[in-house]
mmCIF file of C-alpha atoms in Angstrom:
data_model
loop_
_atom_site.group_PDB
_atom_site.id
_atom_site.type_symbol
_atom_site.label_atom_id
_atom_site.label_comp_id
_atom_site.label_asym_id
_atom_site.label_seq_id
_atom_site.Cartn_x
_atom_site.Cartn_y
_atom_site.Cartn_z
ATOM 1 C CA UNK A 274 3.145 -18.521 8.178
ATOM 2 C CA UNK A 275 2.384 -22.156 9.029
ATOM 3 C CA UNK A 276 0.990 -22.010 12.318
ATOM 4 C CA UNK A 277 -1.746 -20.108 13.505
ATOM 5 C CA UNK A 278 -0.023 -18.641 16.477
ATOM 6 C CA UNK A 279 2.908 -17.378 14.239
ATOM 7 C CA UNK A 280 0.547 -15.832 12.042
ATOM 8 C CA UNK A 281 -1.004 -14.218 15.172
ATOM 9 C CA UNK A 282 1.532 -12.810 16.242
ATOM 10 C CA UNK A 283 3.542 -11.824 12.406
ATOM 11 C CA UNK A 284 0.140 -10.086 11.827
ATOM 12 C CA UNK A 285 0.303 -7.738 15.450
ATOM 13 C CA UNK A 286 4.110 -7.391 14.756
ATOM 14 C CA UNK A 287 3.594 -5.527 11.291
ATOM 15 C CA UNK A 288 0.809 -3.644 12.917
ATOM 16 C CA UNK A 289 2.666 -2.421 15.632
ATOM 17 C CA UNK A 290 5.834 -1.694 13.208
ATOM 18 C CA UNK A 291 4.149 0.092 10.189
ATOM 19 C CA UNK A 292 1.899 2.375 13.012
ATOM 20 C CA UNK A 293 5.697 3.494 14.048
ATOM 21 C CA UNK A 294 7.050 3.432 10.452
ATOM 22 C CA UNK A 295 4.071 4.554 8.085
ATOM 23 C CA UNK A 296 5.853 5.447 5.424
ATOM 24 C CA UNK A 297 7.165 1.907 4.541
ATOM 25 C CA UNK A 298 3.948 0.599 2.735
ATOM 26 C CA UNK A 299 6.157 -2.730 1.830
ATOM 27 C CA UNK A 300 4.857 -3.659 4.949
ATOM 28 C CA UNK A 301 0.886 -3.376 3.953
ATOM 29 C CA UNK A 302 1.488 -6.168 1.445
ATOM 30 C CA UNK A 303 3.374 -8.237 4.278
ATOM 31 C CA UNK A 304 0.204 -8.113 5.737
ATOM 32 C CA UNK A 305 -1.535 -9.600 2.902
ATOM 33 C CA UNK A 306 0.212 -12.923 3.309
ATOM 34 C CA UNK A 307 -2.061 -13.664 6.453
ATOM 35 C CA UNK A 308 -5.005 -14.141 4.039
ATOM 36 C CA UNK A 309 -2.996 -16.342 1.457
ATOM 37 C CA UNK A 310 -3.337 -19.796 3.823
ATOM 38 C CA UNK A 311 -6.712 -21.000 5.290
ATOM 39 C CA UNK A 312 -6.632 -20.602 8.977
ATOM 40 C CA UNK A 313 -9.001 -20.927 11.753
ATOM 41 C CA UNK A 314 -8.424 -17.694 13.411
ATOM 42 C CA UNK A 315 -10.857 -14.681 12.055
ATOM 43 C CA UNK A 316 -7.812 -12.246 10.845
ATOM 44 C CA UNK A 317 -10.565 -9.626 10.175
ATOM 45 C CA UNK A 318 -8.942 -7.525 12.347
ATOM 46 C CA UNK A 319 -6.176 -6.939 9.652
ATOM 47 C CA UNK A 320 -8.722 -6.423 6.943
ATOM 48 C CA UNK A 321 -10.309 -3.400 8.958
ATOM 49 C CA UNK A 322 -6.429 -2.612 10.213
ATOM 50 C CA UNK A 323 -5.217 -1.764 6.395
ATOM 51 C CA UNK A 324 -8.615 -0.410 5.464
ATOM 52 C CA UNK A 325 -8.323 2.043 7.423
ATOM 53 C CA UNK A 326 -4.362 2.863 7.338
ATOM 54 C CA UNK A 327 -4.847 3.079 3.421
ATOM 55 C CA UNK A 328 -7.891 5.304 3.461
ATOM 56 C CA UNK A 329 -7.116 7.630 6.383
ATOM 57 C CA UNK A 330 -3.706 7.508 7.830
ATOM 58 C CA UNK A 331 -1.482 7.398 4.512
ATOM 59 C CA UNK A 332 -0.271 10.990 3.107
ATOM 60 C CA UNK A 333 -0.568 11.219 -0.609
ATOM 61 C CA UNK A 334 3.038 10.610 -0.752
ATOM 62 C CA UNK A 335 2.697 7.064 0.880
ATOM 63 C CA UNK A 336 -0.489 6.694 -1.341
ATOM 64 C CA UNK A 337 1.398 7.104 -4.496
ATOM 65 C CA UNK A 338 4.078 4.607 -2.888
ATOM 66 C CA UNK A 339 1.477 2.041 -2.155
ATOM 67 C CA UNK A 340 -0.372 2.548 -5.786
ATOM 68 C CA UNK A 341 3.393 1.948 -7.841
ATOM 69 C CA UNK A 342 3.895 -0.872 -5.033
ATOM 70 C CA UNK A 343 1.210 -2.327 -6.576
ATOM 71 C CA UNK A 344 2.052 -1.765 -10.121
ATOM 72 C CA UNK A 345 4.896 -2.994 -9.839
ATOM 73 C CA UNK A 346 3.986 -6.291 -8.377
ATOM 74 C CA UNK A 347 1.155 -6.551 -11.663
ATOM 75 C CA UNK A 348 4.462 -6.305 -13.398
ATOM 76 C CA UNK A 349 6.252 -8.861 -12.215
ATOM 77 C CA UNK A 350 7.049 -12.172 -14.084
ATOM 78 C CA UNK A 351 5.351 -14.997 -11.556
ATOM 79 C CA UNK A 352 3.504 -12.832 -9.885
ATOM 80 C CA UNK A 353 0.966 -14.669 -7.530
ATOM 81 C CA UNK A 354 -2.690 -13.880 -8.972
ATOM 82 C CA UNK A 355 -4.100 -14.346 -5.285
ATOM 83 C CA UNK A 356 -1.592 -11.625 -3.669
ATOM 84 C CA UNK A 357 -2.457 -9.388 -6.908
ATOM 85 C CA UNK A 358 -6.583 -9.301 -6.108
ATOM 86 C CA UNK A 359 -6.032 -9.295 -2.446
ATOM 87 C CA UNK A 360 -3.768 -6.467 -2.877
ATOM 88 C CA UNK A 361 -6.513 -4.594 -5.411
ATOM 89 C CA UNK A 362 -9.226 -5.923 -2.768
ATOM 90 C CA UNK A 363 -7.802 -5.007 0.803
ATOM 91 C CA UNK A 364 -5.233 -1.879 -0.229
ATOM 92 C CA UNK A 365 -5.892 -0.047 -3.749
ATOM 93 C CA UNK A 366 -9.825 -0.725 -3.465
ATOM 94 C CA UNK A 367 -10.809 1.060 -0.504
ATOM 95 C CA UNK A 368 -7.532 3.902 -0.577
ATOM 96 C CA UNK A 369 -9.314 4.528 -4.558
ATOM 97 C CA UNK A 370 -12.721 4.413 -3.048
ATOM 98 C CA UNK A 371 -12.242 7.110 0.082
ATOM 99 C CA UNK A 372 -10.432 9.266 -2.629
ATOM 100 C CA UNK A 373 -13.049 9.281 -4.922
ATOM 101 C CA UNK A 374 -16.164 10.021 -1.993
ATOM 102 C CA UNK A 375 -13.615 12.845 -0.842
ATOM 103 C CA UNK A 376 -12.989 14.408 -4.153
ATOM 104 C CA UNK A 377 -17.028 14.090 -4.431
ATOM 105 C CA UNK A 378 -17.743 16.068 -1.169
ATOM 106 C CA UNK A 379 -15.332 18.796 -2.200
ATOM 107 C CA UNK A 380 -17.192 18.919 -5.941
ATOM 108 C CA UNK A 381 -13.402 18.022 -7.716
ATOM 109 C CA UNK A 382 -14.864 14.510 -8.813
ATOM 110 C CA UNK A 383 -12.866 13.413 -12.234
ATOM 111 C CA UNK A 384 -9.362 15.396 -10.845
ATOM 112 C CA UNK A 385 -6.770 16.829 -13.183
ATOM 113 C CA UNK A 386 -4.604 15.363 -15.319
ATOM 114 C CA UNK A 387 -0.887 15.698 -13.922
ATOM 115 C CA UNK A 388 1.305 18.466 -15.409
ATOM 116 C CA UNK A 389 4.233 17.812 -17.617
ATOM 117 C CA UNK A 390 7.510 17.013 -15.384
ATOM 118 C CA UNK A 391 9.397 20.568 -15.325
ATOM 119 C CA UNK A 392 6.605 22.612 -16.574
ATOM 120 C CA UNK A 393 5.708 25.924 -14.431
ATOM 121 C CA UNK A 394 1.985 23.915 -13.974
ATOM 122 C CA UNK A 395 4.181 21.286 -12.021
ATOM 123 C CA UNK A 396 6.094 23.440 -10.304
ATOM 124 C CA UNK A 397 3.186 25.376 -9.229
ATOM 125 C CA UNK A 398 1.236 22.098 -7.944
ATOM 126 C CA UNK A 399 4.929 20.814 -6.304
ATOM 127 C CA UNK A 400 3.203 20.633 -3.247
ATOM 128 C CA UNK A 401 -0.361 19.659 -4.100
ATOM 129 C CA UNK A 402 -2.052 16.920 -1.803
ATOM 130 C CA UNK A 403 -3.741 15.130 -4.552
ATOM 131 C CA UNK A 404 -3.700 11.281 -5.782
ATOM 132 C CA UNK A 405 -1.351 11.830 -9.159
ATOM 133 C CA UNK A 406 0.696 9.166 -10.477
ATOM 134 C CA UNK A 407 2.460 10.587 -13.334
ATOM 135 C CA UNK A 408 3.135 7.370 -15.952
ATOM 136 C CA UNK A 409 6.663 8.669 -16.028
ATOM 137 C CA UNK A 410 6.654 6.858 -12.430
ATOM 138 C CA UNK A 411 5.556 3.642 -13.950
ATOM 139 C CA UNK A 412 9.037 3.166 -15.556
ATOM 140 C CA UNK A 413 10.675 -0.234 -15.184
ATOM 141 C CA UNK A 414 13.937 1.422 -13.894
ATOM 142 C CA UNK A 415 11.615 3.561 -11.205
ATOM 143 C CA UNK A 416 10.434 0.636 -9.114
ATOM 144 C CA UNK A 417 14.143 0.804 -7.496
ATOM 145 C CA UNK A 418 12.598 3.815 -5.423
ATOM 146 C CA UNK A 419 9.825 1.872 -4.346
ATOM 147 C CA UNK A 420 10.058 0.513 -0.471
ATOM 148 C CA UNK A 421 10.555 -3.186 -1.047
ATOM 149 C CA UNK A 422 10.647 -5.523 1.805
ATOM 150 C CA UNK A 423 13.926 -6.252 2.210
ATOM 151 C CA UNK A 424 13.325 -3.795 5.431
ATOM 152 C CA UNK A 425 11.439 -6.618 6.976
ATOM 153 C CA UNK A 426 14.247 -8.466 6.363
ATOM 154 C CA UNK A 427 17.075 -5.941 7.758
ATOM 155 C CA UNK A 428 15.432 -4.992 10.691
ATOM 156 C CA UNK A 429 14.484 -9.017 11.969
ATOM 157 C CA UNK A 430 18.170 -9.873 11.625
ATOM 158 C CA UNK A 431 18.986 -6.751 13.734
#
């Protein structure tokens, strides 16, 4: 965004559209582009905004999304180094962080490590609530089920 008003106002549109669509965590590193360009207005209102979405209001499922988001975009060829740190900064920082002091309170610090795809230990923990990323998911040819931003894209042309 080149003008501060636009990036006002891009920043409180995302907001407003990822409280109604939470699952779409494409739209948390939309959000990161507000911090990209030096501005005058304090956006610190997004910083505590996806804080707080990644440590409290994401399900594990939307975790997991967000956490191969961001592997993927490590990944990439070209990748921006700024919109890598502010992404391990702002998202996977804090969401790592409140999973850790959680797992700590309920004495399961250091987790599990994730049962074999199609073994009974999987099937048993098929509906578990913990922060597993299997490296199976880290494929190359997996990152096409990853919410990508083309969303954005389809639902401003609409």
């Amino acid at each position: 965004p080149k003008y501060h008003a636009e990036s006002y106002l891009y920043s409180k549109f995302l907001m407003s559209y990822f409280k109604l669509h939470t699952i779409d965590v494409s739209l948390l590193f939309e959000l990161l582009i507000i911090f990209l360009h030096p501005t005058s207005i304090d956006f610190s209102f997004v910083r505590e905004f996806l804080e707080s979405v990644v440590a409290n209001t994401l399900s594990c499922t939307s975790k997991r999304k967000l956490l191969l988001r961001f592997f993927g975009v490590l990944n990439m060829e070209g990748a921006d180094i700024e919109t890598i740190i502010l992404s391990m900064q702002i998202l996977v920082e804090p969401m790592l962080r409140f999973h850790f002091e959680e797992e700590g309170k309920k004495g399961r610090l250091g987790g599990r490590q994730p049962a074999s795809k199609g073994s009974l230990a999987a099937e048993r923990n098929e509906h578990d609530d913990s922060l597993v990323i299997d490296a199976a998911d880290l494929r190359h040819d997996a990152r096409s089920e990853i919410v990508d931003s083309i969303v954005i894209n389809e639902f401003m042309s609409k």
